[in-house]
CSV table of C-alpha atoms in Angstrom, one decimal:
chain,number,residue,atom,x,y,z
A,1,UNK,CA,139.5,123.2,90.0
A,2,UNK,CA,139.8,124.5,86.3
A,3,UNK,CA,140.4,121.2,85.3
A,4,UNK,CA,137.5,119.2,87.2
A,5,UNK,CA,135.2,122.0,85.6
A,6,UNK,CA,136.5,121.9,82.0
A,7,UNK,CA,136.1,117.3,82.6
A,8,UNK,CA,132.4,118.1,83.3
A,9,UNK,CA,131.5,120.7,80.5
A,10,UNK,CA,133.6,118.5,78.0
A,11,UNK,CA,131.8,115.6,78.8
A,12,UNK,CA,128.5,117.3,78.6
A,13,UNK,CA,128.9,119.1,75.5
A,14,UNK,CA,130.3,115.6,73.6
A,15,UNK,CA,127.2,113.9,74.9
A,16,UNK,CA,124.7,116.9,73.4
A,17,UNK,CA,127.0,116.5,69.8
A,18,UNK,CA,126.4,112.9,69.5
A,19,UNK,CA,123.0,113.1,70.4
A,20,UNK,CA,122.4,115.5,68.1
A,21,UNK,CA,124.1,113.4,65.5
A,22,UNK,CA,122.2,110.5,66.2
A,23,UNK,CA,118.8,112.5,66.0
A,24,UNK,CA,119.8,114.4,62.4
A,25,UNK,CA,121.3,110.8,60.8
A,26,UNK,CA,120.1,108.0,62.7
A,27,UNK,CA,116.2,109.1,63.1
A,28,UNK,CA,115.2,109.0,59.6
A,29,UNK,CA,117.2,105.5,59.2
A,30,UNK,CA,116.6,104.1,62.5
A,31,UNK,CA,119.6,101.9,62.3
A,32,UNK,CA,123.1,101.5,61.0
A,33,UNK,CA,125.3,98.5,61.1
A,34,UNK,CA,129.3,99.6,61.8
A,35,UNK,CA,130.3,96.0,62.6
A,36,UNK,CA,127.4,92.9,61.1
A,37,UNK,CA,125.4,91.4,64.2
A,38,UNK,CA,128.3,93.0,66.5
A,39,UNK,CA,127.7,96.8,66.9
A,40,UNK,CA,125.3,99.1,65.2
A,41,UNK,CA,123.9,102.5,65.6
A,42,UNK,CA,120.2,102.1,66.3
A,43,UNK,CA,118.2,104.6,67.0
A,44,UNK,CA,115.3,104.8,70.0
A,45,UNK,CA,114.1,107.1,72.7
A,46,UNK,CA,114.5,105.7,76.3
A,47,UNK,CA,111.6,107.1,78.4
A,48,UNK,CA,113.0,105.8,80.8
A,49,UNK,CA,116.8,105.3,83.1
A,50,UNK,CA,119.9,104.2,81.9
A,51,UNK,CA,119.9,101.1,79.9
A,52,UNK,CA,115.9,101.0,79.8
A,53,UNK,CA,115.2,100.7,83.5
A,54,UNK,CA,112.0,102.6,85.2
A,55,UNK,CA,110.7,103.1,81.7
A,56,UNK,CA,107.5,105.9,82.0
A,57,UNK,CA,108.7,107.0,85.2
A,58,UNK,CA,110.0,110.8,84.1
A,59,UNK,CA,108.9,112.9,86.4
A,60,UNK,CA,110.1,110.8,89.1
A,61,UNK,CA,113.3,110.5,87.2
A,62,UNK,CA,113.8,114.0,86.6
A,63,UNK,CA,113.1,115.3,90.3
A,64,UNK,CA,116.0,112.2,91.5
A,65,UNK,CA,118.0,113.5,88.9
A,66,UNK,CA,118.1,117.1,89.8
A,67,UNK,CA,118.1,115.4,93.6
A,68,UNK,CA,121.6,113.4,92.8
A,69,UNK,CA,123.4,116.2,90.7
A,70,UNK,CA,122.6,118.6,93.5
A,71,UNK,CA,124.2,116.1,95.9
A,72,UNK,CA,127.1,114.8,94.0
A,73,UNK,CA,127.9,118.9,93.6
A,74,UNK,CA,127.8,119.7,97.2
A,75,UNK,CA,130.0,116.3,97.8
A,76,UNK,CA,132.5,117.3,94.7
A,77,UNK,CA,133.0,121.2,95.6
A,78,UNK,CA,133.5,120.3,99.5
A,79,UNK,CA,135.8,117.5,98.5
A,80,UNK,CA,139.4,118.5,99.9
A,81,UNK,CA,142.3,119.4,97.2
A,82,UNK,CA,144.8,117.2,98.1
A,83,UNK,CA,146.7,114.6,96.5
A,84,UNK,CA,144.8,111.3,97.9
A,85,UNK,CA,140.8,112.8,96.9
A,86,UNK,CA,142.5,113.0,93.3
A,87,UNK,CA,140.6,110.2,91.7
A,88,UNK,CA,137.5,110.7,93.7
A,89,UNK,CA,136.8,113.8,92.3
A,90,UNK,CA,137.4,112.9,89.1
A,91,UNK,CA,135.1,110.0,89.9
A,92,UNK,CA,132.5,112.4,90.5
A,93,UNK,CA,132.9,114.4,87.3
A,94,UNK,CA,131.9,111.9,85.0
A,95,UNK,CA,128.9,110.7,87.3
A,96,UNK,CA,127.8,114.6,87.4
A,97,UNK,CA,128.5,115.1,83.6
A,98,UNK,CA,126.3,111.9,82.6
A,99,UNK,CA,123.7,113.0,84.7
A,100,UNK,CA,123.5,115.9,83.6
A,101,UNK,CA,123.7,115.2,79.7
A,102,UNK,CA,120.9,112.9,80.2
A,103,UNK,CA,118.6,115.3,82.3
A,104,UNK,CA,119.5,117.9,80.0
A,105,UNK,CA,117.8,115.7,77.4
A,106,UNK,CA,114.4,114.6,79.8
A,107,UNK,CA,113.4,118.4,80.5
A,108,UNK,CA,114.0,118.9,76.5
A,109,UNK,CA,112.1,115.7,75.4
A,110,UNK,CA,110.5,113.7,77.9
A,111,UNK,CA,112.9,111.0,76.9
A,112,UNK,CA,116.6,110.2,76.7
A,113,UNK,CA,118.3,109.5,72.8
A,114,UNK,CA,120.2,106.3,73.2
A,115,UNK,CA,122.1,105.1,70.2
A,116,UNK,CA,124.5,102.8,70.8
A,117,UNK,CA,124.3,99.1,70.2
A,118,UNK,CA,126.3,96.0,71.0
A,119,UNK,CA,124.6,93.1,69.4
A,120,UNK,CA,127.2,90.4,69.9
A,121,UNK,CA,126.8,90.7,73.9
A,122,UNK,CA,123.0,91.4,73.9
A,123,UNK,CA,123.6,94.6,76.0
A,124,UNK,CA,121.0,97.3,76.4
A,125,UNK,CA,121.5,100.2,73.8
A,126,UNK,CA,122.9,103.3,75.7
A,127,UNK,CA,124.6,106.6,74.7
A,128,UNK,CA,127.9,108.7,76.1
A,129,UNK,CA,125.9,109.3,79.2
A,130,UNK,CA,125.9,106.5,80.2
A,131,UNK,CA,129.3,105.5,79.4
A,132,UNK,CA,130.4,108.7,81.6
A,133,UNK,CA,128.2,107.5,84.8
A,134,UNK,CA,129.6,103.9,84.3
A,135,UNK,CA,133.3,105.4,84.1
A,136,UNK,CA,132.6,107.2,87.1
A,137,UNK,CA,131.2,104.5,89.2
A,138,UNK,CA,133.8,102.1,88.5
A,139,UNK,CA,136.6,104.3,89.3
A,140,UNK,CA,134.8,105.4,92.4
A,141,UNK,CA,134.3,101.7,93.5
A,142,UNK,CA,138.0,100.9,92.8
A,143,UNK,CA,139.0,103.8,94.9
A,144,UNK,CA,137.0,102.7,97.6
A,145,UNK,CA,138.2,99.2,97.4
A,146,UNK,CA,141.9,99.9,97.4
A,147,UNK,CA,141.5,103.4,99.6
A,148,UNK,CA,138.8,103.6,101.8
A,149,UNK,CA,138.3,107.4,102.2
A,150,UNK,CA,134.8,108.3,100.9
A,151,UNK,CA,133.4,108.0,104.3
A,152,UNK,CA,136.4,110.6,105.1
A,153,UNK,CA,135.1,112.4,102.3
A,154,UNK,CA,131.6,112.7,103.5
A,155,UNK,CA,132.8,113.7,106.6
A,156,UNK,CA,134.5,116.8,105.2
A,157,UNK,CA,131.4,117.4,102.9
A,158,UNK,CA,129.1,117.3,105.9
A,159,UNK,CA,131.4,119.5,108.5
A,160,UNK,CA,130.1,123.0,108.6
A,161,UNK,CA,132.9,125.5,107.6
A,162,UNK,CA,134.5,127.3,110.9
A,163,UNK,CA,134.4,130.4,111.4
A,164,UNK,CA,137.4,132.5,111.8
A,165,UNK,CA,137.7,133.9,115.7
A,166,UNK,CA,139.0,137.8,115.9
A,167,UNK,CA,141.1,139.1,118.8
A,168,UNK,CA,137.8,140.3,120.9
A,169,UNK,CA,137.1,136.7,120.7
A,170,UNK,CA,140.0,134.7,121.7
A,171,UNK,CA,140.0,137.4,124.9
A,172,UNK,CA,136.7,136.3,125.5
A,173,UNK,CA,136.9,132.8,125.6
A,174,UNK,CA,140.3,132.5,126.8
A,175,UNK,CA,141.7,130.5,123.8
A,176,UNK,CA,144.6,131.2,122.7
A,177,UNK,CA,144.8,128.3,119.4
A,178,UNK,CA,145.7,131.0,117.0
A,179,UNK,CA,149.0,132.3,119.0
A,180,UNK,CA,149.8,128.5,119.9
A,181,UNK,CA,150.3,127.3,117.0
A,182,UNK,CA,152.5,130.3,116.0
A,183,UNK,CA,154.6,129.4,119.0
A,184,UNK,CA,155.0,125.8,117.8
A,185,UNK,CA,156.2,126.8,114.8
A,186,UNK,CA,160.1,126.0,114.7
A,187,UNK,CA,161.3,129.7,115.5
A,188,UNK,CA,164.7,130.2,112.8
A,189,UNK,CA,167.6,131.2,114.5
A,190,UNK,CA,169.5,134.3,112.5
A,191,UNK,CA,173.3,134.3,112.5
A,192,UNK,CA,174.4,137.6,113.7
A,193,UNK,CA,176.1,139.9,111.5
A,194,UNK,CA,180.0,140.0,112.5
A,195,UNK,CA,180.6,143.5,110.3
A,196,UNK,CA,177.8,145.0,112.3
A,197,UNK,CA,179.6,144.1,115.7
A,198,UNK,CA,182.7,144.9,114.9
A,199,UNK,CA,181.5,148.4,113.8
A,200,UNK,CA,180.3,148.9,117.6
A,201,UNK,CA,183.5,147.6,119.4
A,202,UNK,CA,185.4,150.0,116.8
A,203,UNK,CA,183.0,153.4,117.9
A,204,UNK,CA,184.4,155.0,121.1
A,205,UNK,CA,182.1,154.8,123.7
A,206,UNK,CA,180.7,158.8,124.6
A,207,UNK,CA,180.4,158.9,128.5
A,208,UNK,CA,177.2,160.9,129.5
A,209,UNK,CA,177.7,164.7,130.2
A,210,UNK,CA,176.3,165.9,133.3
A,211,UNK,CA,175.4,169.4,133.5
A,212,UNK,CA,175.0,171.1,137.0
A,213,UNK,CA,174.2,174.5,138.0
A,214,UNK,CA,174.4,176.2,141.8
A,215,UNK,CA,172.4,179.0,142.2
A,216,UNK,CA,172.6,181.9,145.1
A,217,UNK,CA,169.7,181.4,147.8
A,218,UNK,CA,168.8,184.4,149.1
A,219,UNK,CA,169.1,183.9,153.2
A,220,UNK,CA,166.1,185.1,154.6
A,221,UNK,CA,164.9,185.9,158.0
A,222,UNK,CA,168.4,186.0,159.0
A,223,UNK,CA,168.6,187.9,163.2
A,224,UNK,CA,171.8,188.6,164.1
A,225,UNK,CA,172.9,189.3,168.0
A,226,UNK,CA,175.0,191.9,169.8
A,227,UNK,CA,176.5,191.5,173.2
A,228,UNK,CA,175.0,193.8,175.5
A,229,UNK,CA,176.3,195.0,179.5
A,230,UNK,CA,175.1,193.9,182.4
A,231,UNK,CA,172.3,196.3,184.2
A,232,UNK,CA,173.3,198.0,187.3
A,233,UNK,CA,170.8,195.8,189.5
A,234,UNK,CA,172.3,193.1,188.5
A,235,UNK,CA,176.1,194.3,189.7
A,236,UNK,CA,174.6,195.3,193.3
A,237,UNK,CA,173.2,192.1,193.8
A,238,UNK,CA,176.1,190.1,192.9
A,239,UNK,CA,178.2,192.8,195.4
A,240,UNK,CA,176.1,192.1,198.3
């Protein structure tokens, strides 16, 4: 991510440095041949988009430009980190880092310094910028042509972020993903440890101790009986 952000900021500050150059040394000479009737530094103020287009449109331009930065951030930052979204996200640098060198110049001065000037092709003068958006769109197109993933891209970009579920709410719902996919995880069997084992057969087994104790129960209620003679009535019946 450090890297993206330092790709942006580089490109934007390089932009503001030659633009600044072109305003302190071009302006008062307006022009300056580096090749004869191939390319010169000319200087002029664009009022309007890149290469001249919508010219005295700025407050329209500057309200889309804010509009597509905005966009092309939310698409960048939402943009997976892996391997494959690589070159779309560097894609998206430049475009973000020409925009904003060329808004950064409309809210300033109503009007956008371009400088540079290929005469031998009859191109439309243009600055950094503009080299960064183009950079960025090409590379973006290519990516699209040989890898068709920025509709997989704006489908990531447009998902809303999941929340993470707590205990009290997997009980709730009866879900169970998050212990699932712990169970699916190959489970690594651990050798045992023959040192260990052979400690325990080696110990001598302790047999549990029982300890008992008999205690004296008092016998109570205890009725003892004592033979007793026969009554006299009983003899003379037994005689007659």
């Amino acid at each position: 991510m450090l890297i993206y952000i330092i790709i942006i900021v580089g490109g934007i500050l390089i932009d503001q440095l030659t633009k600044y150059a072109a305003i302190l040394y071009l302006e008062p000479i307006s022009q300056m041949p580096l090749i004869p009737n191939v390319f010169h530094l000319t200087y002029i103020e664009n009022a309007g988009a890149a290469f001249g287009m919508m010219s005295g449109w700025q407050y329209f331009l500057i309200v889309f430009s804010f509009l597509t930065v905005g966009a092309l951030c939310y698409v960048f930052f939402h943009t997976p980190r892996e391997r494959r979204f690589i070159a779309v996200r560097l894609s998206l640098c430049f475009i973000i880092s020409g925009a904003v060198g060329n808004l950064i110049d409309r809210l300033r001065f109503k009007y956008v310094v371009d400088f540079l000037d290929f005469r031998l092709i009859g191109f439309p003068i243009f600055n950094v910028a503009d080299i960064f958006v183009v950079l960025g769109g090409l590379l973006l197109a290519y990516v699209l042509i040989k890898k068709p993933i920025l509709i997989d891209v704006l489908i990531i970009a447009m998902q809303k972020p999941k929340k993470k579920k707590t205990s009290s709410s997997y009980v709730k719902t009866g879900r169970l993903e998050g212990l699932k996919k712990q169970r699916s995880r190959p489970i690594k069997k651990r050798r045992p440890d023959q040192k260990r084992n052979a400690e325990r057969h080696k110990r001598p087994r302790k047999e549990p101790q029982v300890y008992t104790t008999i205690e004296d129960v008092t016998k109570r209620g205890r009725i003892t009986f004592t033979p007793t003679p026969p009554s006299d009535t009983k003899k003379k019946s037994s005689k007659k």
